[in-house]
């Protein structure tokens, strides 16, 4: 009897038997009961099918996978197909089909059932993450193929965390009743971080500037503060696109990122990333025009939507914004299928590009459906509100691409893909939005030292996608020997699903002015915010604040002005600010400018009435490739209204943070009897600074230097101080009198700075000498601490 088993050669015995049988039958063909030819080739009909070896699987289930039934002729080809079908179920580790007389016996060996799945050696990845990823689960059927596939899945998890040296060994523990425990023994290895990021071909921007643009960072002393120094192929692709967009935004129309590669060190210690850039030449915009072939759409009526200007630096993002605005404007006029295409023509022999925005009719295609997948945490409406399209709208590839960029800009997703495929009709399309989410929570902390505050510390917890609703929440605690503050900030970036940013802040802040003004202050309260863009780079923010301000712990030897200001006042104020940003780099600008103006109006109830105006302007200009000029001008003025004086707590106190070379609250009105700063109602300051990379220092350390000149003034003591000074003549040493000095003269200083773009933020060491000053000013030669870049 022939015996068939997968991957065995028993079928040949059957062939030889059939040949022999045919020979015998041919010799006896005259016999009355000779077997018909068809039956002779198949070995006779199958009278029965018996299943053996099964314990969990029912015999009928096994029979359903057979390619033959009772009554069929016995066919070796169908037997082999049946064996393959049974193996494909994954239920069996061995299958044998044997012919016994007129019947067939199917013998199976069942795969074991998984009793438990365990992980050993995992410290960096929790069990819940691994359990979710693997296919093998308790009560599932075990196969070696599944175990190997799970090994690869676990390795992929570790590689996404930069652990390319991880190894996984699956162990099988056999139990009774054909059950097994599966144990994945994991050797995590060390984290394979990015040791260095190098750029080749970049001349317009330094390596450090380009490192600030990409999302991957180099390994360094403060690795524990960041998670972006782990090599991730997906992040590398994102960085390549970020570099390209940055060059296109800053005038380099021909810029290309030729390659972006990652090379693992021979000892496996880390990756070295290399970006090869072909910058090309910088261009400017030439003539800007609009053409329209749509009836009733005049080009002149569209020019107000154009965001590009003749003579300005070439900016691909400004062109994209123009195309988007023109498309939306024309759509609102009833041309749902209008198409806007920028036509660029270069002027020969110059680095000027003329742009014409061509408006015509596009194909009539509608969006049938938008499918969103991969958002396990983020709500659907948070994603869909980034589309300016909905089901049933006219399909516009530009707006779909803009939606993709907006989703990427949220920072909630590791990758965003929008795929288009045919709908139920030729003029219908279906959009599939495939997302991969990433962590949006952050715990950050830092510590340092400042000459004005001593040891400083900061810890904050933030979540950028609160409960999957796209909202921002931050809890922060910061302090030093001179300051202690806590605040809670909440922001809804798309209030009422519109382009409105709304939120609130709760704050508590205590300052110690004992050394400079003889008192302590405390401010506690809250504010409501509502902001929205007036244009692409112009942002308006409205704020209402309700707070209690207290002056307390006044020194016994403090000025009469300060003693008379002790107490608590309630402030109810509305304020607004306008900010316009045209800098070419978010952290280390080398060109462009920034403008901000603001006004606060107090007196909507409460105890305080004032109007406070502030303004600031910053400008950056590249002198050479490595030298940058930075200029700043700031100023402010506060005045009471309705007969009210400005209280001491609301006046300006300025010093080394504004004009280097002076101590904290080192300039402005002062009581000479106590040497206490009394604050002023008007201030202004200017800075001229030339920055350069630190010579003989590796650029990746982020160290730079600057020469600077500061100038400014603070003057205008409060009316209460003036009245006390006028009430009784100044008597030096007599603390019952106020010896008020108040000069609007210019103070100026010059010096040198060492700047470090550390993972904790920008840090500066300023050495400055005041060369224009008043005798009562307080000086400070060296100032070190955290710095706000300008």
CSV table of C-alpha atoms in Angstrom, one decimal, residues 51-65 86 91-92 108 110:
chain,number,residue,atom,x,y,z
A,51,UNK,CA,-8.7,10.7,11.4
A,52,UNK,CA,-6.2,9.7,14.1
A,53,UNK,CA,-4.0,11.6,16.5
A,54,UNK,CA,-6.3,14.6,17.0
A,55,UNK,CA,-7.1,15.6,20.6
A,56,UNK,CA,-8.5,19.2,20.3
A,57,UNK,CA,-9.5,19.4,16.7
A,58,UNK,CA,-12.6,17.6,15.6
A,59,UNK,CA,-12.4,15.0,12.9
A,60,UNK,CA,-14.9,16.8,10.7
A,61,UNK,CA,-12.7,19.9,11.0
A,62,UNK,CA,-9.7,17.9,9.6
A,63,UNK,CA,-11.9,16.5,6.8
A,64,UNK,CA,-12.9,20.0,5.7
A,65,UNK,CA,-9.3,20.7,4.7
A,86,UNK,CA,-3.6,21.0,6.8
A,91,UNK,CA,-2.8,23.6,13.9
A,92,UNK,CA,-0.5,20.7,13.2
A,108,UNK,CA,-2.0,14.4,12.6
A,110,UNK,CA,-1.3,18.8,16.8
